[in-house]
Short mmCIF file of C-alpha atoms and ligand atoms in Angstrom, two decimals:
data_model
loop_
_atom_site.label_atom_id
_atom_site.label_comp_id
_atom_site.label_asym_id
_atom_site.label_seq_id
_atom_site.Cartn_x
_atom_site.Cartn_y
_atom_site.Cartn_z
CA UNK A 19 -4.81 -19.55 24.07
CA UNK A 20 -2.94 -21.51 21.33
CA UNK A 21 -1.26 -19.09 19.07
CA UNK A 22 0.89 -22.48 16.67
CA UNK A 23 -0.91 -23.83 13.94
CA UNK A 24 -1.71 -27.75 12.95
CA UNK A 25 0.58 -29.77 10.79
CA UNK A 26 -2.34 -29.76 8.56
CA UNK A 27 -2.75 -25.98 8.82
CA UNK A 28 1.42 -25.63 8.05
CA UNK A 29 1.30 -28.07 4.65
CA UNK A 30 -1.06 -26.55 3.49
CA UNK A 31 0.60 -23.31 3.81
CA UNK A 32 3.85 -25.30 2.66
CA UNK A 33 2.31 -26.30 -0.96
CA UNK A 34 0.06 -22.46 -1.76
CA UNK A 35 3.91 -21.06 -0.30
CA UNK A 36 5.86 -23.31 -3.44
CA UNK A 37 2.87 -22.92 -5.96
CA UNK A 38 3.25 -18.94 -5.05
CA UNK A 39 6.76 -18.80 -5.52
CA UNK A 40 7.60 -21.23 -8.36
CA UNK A 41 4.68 -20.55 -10.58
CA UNK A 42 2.09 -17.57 -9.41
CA UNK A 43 5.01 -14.60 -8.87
CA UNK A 44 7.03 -15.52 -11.58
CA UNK A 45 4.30 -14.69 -14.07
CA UNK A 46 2.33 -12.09 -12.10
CA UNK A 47 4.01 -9.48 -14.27
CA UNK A 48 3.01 -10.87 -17.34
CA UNK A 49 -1.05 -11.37 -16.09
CA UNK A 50 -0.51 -8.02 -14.90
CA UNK A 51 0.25 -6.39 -18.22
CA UNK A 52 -2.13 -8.63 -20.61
CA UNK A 53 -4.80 -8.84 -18.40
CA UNK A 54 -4.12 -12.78 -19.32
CA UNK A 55 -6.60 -15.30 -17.20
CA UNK A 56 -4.24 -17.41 -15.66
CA UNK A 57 -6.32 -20.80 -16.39
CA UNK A 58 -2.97 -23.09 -16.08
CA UNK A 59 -2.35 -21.40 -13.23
CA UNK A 60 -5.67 -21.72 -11.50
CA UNK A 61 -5.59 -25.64 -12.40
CA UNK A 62 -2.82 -26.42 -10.16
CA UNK A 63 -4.54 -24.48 -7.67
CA UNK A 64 -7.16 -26.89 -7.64
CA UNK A 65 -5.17 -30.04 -8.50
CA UNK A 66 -3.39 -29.13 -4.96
CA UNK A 67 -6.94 -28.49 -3.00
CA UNK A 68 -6.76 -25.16 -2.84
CA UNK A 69 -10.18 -23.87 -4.73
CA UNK A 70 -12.08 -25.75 -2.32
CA UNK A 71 -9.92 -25.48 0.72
CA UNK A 72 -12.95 -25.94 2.84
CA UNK A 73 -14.73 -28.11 1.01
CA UNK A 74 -15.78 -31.63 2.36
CA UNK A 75 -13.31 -34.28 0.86
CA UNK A 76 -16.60 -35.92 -0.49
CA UNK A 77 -17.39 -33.05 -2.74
CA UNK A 78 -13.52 -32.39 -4.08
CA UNK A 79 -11.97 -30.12 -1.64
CA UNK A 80 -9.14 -30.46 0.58
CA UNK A 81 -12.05 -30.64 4.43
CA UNK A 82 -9.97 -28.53 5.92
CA UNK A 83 -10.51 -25.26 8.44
CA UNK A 84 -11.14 -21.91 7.70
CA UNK A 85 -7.57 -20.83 9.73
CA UNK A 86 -6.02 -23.34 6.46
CA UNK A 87 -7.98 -21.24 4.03
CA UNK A 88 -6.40 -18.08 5.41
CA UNK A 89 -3.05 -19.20 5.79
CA UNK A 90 -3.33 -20.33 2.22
CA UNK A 91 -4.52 -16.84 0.91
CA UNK A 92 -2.49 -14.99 2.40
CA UNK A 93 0.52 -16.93 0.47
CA UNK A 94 -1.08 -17.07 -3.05
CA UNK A 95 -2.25 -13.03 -2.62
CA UNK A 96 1.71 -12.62 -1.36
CA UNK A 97 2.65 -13.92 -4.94
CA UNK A 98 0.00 -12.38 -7.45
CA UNK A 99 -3.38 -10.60 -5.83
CA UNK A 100 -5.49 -11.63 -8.99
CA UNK A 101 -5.06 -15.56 -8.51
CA UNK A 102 -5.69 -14.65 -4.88
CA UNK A 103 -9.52 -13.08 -6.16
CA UNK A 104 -9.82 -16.18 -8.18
CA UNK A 105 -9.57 -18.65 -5.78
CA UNK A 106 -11.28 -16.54 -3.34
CA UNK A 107 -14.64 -16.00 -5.49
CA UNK A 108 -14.25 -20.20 -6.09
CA UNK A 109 -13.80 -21.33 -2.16
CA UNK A 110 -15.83 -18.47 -0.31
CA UNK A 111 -18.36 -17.18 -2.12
CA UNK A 112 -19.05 -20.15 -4.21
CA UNK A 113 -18.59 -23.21 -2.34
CA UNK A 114 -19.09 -21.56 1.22
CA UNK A 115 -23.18 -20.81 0.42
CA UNK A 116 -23.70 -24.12 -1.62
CA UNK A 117 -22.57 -26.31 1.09
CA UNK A 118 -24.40 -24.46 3.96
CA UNK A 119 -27.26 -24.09 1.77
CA UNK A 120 -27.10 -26.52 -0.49
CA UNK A 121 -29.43 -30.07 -1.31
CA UNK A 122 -26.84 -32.82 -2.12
CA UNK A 123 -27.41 -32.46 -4.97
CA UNK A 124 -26.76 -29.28 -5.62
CA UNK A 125 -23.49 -29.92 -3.58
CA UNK A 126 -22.59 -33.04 -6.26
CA UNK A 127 -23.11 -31.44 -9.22
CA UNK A 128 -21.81 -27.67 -8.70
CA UNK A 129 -19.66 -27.98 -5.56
CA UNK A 130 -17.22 -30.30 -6.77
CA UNK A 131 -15.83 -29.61 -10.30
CA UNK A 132 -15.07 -26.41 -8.51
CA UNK A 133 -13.14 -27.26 -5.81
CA UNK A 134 -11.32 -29.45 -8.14
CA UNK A 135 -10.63 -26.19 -10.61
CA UNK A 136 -12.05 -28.23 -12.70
CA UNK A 137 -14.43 -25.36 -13.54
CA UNK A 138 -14.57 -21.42 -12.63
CA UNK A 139 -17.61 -20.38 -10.34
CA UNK A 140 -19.04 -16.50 -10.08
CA UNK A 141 -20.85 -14.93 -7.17
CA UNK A 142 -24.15 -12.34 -9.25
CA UNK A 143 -25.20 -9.80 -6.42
CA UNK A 144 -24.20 -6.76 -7.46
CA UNK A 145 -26.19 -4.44 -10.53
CA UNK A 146 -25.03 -1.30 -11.82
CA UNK A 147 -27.69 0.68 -9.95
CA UNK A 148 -27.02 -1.55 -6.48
CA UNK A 149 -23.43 -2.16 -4.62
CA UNK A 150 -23.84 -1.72 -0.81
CA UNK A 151 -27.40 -1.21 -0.87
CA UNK A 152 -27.81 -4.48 -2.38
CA UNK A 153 -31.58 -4.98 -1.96
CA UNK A 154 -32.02 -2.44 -4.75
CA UNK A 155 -31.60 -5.12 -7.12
CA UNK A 156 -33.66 -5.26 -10.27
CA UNK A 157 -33.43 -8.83 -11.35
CA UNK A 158 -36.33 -10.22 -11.52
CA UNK A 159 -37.37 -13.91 -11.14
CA UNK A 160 -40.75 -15.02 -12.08
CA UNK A 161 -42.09 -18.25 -10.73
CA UNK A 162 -44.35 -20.28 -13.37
CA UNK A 163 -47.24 -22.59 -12.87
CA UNK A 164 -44.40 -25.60 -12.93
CA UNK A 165 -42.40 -23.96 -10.46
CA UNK A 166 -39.68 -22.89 -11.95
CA UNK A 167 -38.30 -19.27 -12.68
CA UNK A 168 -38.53 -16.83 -15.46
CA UNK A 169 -35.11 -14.57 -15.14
CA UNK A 170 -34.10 -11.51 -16.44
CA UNK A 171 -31.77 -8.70 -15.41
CA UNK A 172 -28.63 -7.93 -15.51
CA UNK A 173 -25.66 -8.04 -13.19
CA UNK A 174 -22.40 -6.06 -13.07
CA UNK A 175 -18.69 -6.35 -11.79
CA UNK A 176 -18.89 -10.29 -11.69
CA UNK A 177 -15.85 -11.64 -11.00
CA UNK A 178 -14.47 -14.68 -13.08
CA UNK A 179 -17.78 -13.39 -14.78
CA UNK A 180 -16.23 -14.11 -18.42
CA UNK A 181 -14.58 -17.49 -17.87
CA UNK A 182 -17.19 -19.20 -15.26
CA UNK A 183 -19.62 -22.10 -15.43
CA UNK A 184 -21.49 -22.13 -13.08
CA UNK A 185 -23.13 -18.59 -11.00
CA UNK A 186 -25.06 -18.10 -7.93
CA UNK A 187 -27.36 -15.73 -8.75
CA UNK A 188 -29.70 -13.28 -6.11
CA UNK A 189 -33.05 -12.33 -7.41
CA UNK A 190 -36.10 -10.60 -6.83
CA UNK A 191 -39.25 -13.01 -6.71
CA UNK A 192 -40.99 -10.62 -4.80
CA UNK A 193 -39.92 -7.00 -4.91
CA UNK A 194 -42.53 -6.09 -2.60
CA UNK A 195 -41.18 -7.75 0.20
CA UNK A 196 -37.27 -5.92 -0.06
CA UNK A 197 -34.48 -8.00 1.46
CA UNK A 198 -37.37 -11.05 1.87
CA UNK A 199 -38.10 -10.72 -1.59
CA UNK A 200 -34.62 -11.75 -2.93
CA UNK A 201 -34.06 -15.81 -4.06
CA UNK A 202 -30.55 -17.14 -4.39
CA UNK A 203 -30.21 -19.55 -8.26
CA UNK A 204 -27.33 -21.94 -9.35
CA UNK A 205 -27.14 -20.74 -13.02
CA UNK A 206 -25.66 -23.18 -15.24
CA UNK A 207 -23.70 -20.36 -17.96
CA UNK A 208 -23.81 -22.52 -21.06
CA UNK A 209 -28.01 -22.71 -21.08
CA UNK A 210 -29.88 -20.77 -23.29
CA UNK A 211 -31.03 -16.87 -21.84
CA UNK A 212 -27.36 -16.35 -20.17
CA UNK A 213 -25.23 -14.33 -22.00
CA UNK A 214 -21.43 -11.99 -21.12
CA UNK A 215 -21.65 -8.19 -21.31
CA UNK A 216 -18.68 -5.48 -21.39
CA UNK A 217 -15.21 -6.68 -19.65
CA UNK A 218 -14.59 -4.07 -16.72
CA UNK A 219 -10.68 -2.05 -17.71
CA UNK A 220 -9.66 -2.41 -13.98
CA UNK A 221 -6.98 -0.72 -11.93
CA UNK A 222 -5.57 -4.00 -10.32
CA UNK A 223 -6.03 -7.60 -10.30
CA UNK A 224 -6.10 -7.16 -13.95
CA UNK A 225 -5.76 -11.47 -14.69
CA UNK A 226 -8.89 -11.47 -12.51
CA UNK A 227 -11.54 -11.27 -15.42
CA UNK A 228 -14.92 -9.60 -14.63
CA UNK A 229 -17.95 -8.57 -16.82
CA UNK A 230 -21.49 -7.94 -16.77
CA UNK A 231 -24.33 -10.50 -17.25
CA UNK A 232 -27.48 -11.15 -18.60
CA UNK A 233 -30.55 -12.81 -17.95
CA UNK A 234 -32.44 -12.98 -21.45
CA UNK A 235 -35.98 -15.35 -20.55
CA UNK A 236 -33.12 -18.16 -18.61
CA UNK A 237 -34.95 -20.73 -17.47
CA UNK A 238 -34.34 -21.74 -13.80
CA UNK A 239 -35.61 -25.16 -12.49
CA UNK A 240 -37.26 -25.51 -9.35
CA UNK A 241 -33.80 -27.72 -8.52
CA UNK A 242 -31.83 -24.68 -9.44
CA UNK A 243 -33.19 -22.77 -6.25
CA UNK A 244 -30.41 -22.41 -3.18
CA UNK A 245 -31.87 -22.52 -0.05
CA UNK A 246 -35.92 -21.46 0.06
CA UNK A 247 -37.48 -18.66 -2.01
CA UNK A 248 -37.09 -15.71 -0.53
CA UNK A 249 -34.33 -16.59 1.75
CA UNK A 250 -31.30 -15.36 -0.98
CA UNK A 251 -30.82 -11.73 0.90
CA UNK A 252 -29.43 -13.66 4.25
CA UNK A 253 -27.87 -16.54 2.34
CA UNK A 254 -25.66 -13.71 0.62
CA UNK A 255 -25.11 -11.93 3.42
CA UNK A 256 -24.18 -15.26 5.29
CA UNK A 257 -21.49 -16.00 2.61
CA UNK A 258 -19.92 -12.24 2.33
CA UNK A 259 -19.14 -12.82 6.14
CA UNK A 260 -17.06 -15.64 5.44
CA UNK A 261 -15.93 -14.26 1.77
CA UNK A 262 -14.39 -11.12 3.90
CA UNK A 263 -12.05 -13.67 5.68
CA UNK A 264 -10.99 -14.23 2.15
CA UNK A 265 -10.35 -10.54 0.94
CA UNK A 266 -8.57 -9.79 4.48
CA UNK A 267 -6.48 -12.42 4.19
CA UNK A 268 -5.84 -11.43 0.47
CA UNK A 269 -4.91 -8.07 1.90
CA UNK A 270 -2.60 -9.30 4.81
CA UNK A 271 -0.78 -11.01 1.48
CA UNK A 272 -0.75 -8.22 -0.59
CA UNK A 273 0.91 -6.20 2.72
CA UNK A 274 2.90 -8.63 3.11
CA UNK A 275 4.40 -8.20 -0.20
CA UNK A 276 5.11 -4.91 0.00
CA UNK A 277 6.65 -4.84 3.64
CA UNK A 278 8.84 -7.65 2.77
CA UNK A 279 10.39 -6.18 -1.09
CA UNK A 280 10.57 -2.64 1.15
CA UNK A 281 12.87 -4.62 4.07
CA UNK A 282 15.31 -6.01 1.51
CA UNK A 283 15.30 -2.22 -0.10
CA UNK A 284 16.29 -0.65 2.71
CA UNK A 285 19.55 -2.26 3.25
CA UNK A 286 20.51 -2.24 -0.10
CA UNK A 287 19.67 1.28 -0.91
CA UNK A 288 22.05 3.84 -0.15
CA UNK A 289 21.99 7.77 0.15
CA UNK A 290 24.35 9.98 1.92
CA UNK A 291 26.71 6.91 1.93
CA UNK A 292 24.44 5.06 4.15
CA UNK A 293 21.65 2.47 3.96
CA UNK A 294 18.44 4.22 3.56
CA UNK A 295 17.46 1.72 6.37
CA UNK A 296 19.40 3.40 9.00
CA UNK A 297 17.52 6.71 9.01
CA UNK A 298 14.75 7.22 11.33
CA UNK A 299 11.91 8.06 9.37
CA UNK A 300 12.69 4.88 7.33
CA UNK A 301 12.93 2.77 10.30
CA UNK A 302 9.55 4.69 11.55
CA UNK A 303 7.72 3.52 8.46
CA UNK A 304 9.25 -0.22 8.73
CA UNK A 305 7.63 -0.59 12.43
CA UNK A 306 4.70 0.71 11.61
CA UNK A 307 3.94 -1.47 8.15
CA UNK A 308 5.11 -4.35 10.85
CA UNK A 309 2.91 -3.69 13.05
CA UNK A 310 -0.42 -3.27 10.84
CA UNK A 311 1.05 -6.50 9.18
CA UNK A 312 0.62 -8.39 12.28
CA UNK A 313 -2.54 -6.41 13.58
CA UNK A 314 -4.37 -7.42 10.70
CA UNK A 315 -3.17 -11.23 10.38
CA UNK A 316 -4.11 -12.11 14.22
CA UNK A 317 -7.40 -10.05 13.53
CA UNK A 318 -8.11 -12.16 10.27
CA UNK A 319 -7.23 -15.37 11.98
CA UNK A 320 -9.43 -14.93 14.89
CA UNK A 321 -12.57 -14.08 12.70
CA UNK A 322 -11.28 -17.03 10.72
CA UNK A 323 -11.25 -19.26 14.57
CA UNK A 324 -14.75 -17.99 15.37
CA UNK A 325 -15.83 -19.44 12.05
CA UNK A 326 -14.35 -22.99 12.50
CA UNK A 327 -15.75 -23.46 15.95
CA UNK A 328 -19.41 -22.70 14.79
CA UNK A 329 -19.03 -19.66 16.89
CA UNK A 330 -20.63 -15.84 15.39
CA UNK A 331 -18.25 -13.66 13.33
CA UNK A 332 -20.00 -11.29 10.88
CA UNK A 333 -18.33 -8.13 13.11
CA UNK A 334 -15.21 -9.80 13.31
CA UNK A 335 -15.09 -11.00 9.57
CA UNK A 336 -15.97 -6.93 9.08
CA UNK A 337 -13.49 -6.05 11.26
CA UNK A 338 -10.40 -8.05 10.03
CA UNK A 339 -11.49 -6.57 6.02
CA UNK A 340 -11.46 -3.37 7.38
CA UNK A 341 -8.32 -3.13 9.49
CA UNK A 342 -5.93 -5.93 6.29
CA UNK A 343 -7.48 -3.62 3.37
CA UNK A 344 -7.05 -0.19 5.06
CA UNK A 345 -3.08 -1.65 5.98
CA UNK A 346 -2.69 -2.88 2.83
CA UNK A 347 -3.25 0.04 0.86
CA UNK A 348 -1.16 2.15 3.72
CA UNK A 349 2.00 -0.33 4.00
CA UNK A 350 1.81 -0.10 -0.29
CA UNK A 351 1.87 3.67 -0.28
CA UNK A 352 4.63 3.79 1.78
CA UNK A 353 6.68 0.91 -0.20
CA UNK A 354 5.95 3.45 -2.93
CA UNK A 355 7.66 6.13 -1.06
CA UNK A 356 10.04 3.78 0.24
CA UNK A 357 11.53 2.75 -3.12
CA UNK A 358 10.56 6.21 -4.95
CA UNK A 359 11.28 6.39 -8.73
CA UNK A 360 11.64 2.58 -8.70
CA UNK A 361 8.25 2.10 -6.95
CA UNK A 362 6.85 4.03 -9.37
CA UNK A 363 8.42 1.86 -12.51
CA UNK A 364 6.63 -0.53 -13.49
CA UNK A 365 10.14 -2.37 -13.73
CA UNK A 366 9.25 -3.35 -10.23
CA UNK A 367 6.40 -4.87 -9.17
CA UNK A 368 5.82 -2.16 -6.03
CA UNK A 369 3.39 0.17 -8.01
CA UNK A 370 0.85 -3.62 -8.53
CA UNK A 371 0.75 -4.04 -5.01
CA UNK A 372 -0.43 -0.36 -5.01
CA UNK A 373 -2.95 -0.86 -7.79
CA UNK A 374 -3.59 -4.11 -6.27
CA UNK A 375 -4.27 -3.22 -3.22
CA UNK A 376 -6.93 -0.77 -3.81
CA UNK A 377 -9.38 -3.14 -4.39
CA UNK A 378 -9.55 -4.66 -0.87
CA UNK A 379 -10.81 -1.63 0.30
CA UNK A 380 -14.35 -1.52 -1.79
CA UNK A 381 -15.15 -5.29 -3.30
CA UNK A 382 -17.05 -7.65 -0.76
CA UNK A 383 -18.22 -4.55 1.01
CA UNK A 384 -16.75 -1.10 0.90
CA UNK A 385 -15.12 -0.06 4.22
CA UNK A 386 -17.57 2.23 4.51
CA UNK A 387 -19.94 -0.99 4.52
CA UNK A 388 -17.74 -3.13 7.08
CA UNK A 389 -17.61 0.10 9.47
CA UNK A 390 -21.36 0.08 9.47
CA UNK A 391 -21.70 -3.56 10.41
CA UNK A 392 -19.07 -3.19 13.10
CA UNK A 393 -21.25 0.00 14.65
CA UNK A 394 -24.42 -1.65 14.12
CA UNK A 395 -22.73 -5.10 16.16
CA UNK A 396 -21.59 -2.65 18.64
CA UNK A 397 -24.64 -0.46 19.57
CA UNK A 398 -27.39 -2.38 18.43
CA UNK A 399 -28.64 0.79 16.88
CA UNK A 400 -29.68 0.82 13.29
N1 CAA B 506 -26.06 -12.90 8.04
C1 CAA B 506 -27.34 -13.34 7.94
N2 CAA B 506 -28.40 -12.49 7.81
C2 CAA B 506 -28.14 -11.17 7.78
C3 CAA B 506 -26.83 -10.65 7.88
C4 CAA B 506 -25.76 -11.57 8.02
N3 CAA B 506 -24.51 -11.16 8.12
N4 CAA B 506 -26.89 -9.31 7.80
C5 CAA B 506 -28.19 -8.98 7.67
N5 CAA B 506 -28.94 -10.12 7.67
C6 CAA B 506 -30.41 -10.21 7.58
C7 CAA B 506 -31.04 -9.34 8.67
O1 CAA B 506 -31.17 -10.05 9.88
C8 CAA B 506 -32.40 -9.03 8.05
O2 CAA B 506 -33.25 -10.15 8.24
P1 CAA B 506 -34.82 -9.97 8.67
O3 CAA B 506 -35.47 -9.40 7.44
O4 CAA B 506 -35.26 -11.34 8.99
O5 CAA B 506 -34.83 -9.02 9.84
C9 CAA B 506 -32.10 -8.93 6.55
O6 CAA B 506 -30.86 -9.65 6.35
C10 CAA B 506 -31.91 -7.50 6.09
O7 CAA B 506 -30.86 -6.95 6.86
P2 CAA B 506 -30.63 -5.39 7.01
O8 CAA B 506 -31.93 -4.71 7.32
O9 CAA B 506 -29.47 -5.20 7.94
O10 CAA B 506 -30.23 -4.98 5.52
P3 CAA B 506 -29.72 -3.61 4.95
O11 CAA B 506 -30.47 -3.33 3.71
O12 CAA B 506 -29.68 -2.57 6.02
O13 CAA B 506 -28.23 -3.97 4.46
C11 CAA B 506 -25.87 -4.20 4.62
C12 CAA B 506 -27.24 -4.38 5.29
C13 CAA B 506 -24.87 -4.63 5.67
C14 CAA B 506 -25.61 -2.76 4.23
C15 CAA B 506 -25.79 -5.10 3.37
O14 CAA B 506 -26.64 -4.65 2.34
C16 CAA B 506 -24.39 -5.23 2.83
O15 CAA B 506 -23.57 -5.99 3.35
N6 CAA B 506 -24.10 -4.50 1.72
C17 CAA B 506 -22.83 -4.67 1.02
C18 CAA B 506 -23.00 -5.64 -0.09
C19 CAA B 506 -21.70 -6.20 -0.54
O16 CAA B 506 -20.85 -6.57 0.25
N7 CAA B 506 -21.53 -6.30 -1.84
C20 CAA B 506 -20.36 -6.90 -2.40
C21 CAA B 506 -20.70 -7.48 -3.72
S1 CAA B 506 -20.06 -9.06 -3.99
C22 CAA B 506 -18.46 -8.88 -4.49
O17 CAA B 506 -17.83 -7.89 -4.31
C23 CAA B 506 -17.97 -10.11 -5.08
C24 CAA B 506 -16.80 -10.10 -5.93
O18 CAA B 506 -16.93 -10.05 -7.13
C25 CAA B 506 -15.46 -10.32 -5.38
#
């Protein structure tokens, strides 16, 4: 067992560390309050390979592991959670199904100006009437006599939704069939019959834009299909595996975060003419935001080390999401409690992580959702 990572894996970790630091959490305040997309911001990103951290070198991206990508996260979530969602909705659920599903094509023309930030991409499941029970959708795709699609329908709480080009999109071509029924579409967002609906007011991750969209008669080629008709259900289920790498390792940052403003409080805070670090139900609540810190890291890395060998890890993808976002949202209550009036000032950035963290916990599959798949990988029972 080899618990040291590559040189590769370590520079890479190096340059999303310095982008964090010098230009990410020095203006996460400022995203925070405007609700400001952070396009400068999310350039660098990909000037330094890090919105297609996975990606093949030959289609813009950095061809490195998936152990990389979470080392990376977990440093640009560490300095502002909504870049973190960004880049995660470009590299996982964008790139990740293209390039397993993908025709070369496809791979040249939609794959690459998004690992090179050149361009924003969106991932279309969910609808207002369907979140976790996702083959409820509604969108309907109508084959023609030329093979391609007829598309309309709309879909809700799209990340990047507002600012992206390109989409994949899951639709129904055959709503008799459920789950089989279901087709996964690159959408191209500046052709005629797409169009932007209401902006979501969110909690956290405010920079993060999201919206609704709509499917007005759009047109989709018979090149615009991903994968083989009727196969979208799996491919989508197939890339939120690998996407809830991304949102665990977003969460280990966000922890992170919190833990490591709440160590430096602790010494410097004084009550009863001591540091408020020296009393034991402070020091209680430092080992045990420690702990989960680490838990959820070496779970997220081994999901993350299934993944690069080729190996299974939907359960273990589930399983790192669940464990990161549950500690996350713990270890940024207590850094709440921790700092007290000052975590609740938004003079400090303790109460974001809070909001921030919140998120972890239902996007890319509610816990709820990731407990299921763990029980269903664990008893076979259904
Ligand atoms: N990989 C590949 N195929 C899979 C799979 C996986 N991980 N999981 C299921 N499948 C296949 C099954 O084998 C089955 O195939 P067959 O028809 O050939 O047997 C088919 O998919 C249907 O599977 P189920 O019967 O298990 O489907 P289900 O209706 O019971 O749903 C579920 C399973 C786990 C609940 C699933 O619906 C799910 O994950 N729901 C949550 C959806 C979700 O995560 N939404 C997040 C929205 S995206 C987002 O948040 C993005 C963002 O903006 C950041």
């Amino acid at each position: 067992m080899e618990f040291g990572f590559s040189e590769e894996q370590l520079m890479i970790q190096d340059v999303a560390r310095r982008i964090a630091q010098e230009k990410i959490a020095p203006s996460a305040e400022h995203h925070d309050r405007t609700g400001e997309f952070p396009l400068e911001n999310i350039r660098v990103l990909g000037e330094n390979g890090l919105m297609g951290i996975e990606v093949p070198e030959a289609y813009g991206g950095a061809g490195m592991d998936p152990v990389a990508y979470v080392l990376a996260m977990v440093e640009i979530a560490a300095g502002d959670a909504a870049h973190s969602t960004i880049m995660s909705v470009n590299n996982s659920l964008f790139c990740n199904g293209i390039l397993t599903h993908g025709s070369e094509e496809q791979k040249q023309t939609y794959v690459r100006a998004i690992a090179e930030g050149a361009e924003i991409g969106a991932f279309a499941l969910t609808e207002p009437q369907s979140g976790s029970d996702a083959t409820a959708m509604r969108c309907r795709a109508v084959r023609q006599d030329d093979g391609s699609y007829v598309i309309n329908g709309k879909k809700s709480w799209i990340t990047s939704g507002p600012v992206a080009k390109y989409i994949v999109l899951f639709a129904m071509t055959d709503p008799d069939k459920g789950a089989r029924g279901i087709t996964a579409f690159l959408v191209d967002a500046t052709r005629e019959g797409f169009g932007r609906g209401k902006t979501e007011p969110k909690l956290g991750i405010r920079a993060s834009a999201t919206c609704e969209i709509e499917f007005n008669d759009y047109v989709a080629r018979p090149e615009d299909v991903l994968g083989q008709e009727g196969e979208g259900f799996k491919i989508a289920m197939g890339v939120l595996d690998a996407g809830r790498i991304g949102i665990a390792s977003q969460a280990v940052g966000i922890g992170r975060a919190a833990y490591e403003a709440t160590l430096s409080y602790v010494k410097e805070r004084k009550a009863f003419g001591q540091p408020i670090g020296t009393f034991q139900m402070t020091q209680a609540k430092i080992a045990d935001m420690k702990c989960k810190l680490d838990a959820s890291l070496l779970l997220t890395l081994r999901a993350a080390w299934l993944k690069g060998q080729g190996k299974k890890f939907s359960a273990e993808a589930a399983i790192a999401k669940l464990t990161a976002s549950e500690a996350a949202m713990w270890i940024a209550h207590q850094a709440v409690q921790i700092h007290a009036g000052m975590g609740y000032s938004k003079e400090m950035p303790i109460e974001r992580y809070f909001r921030d963290a919140k998120i972890t916990e239902i996007y890319e599959g509610t816990s709820e959702i990731q407990r299921l798949v763990i029980a269903r990988s664990e008893t076979g029972l259904r």
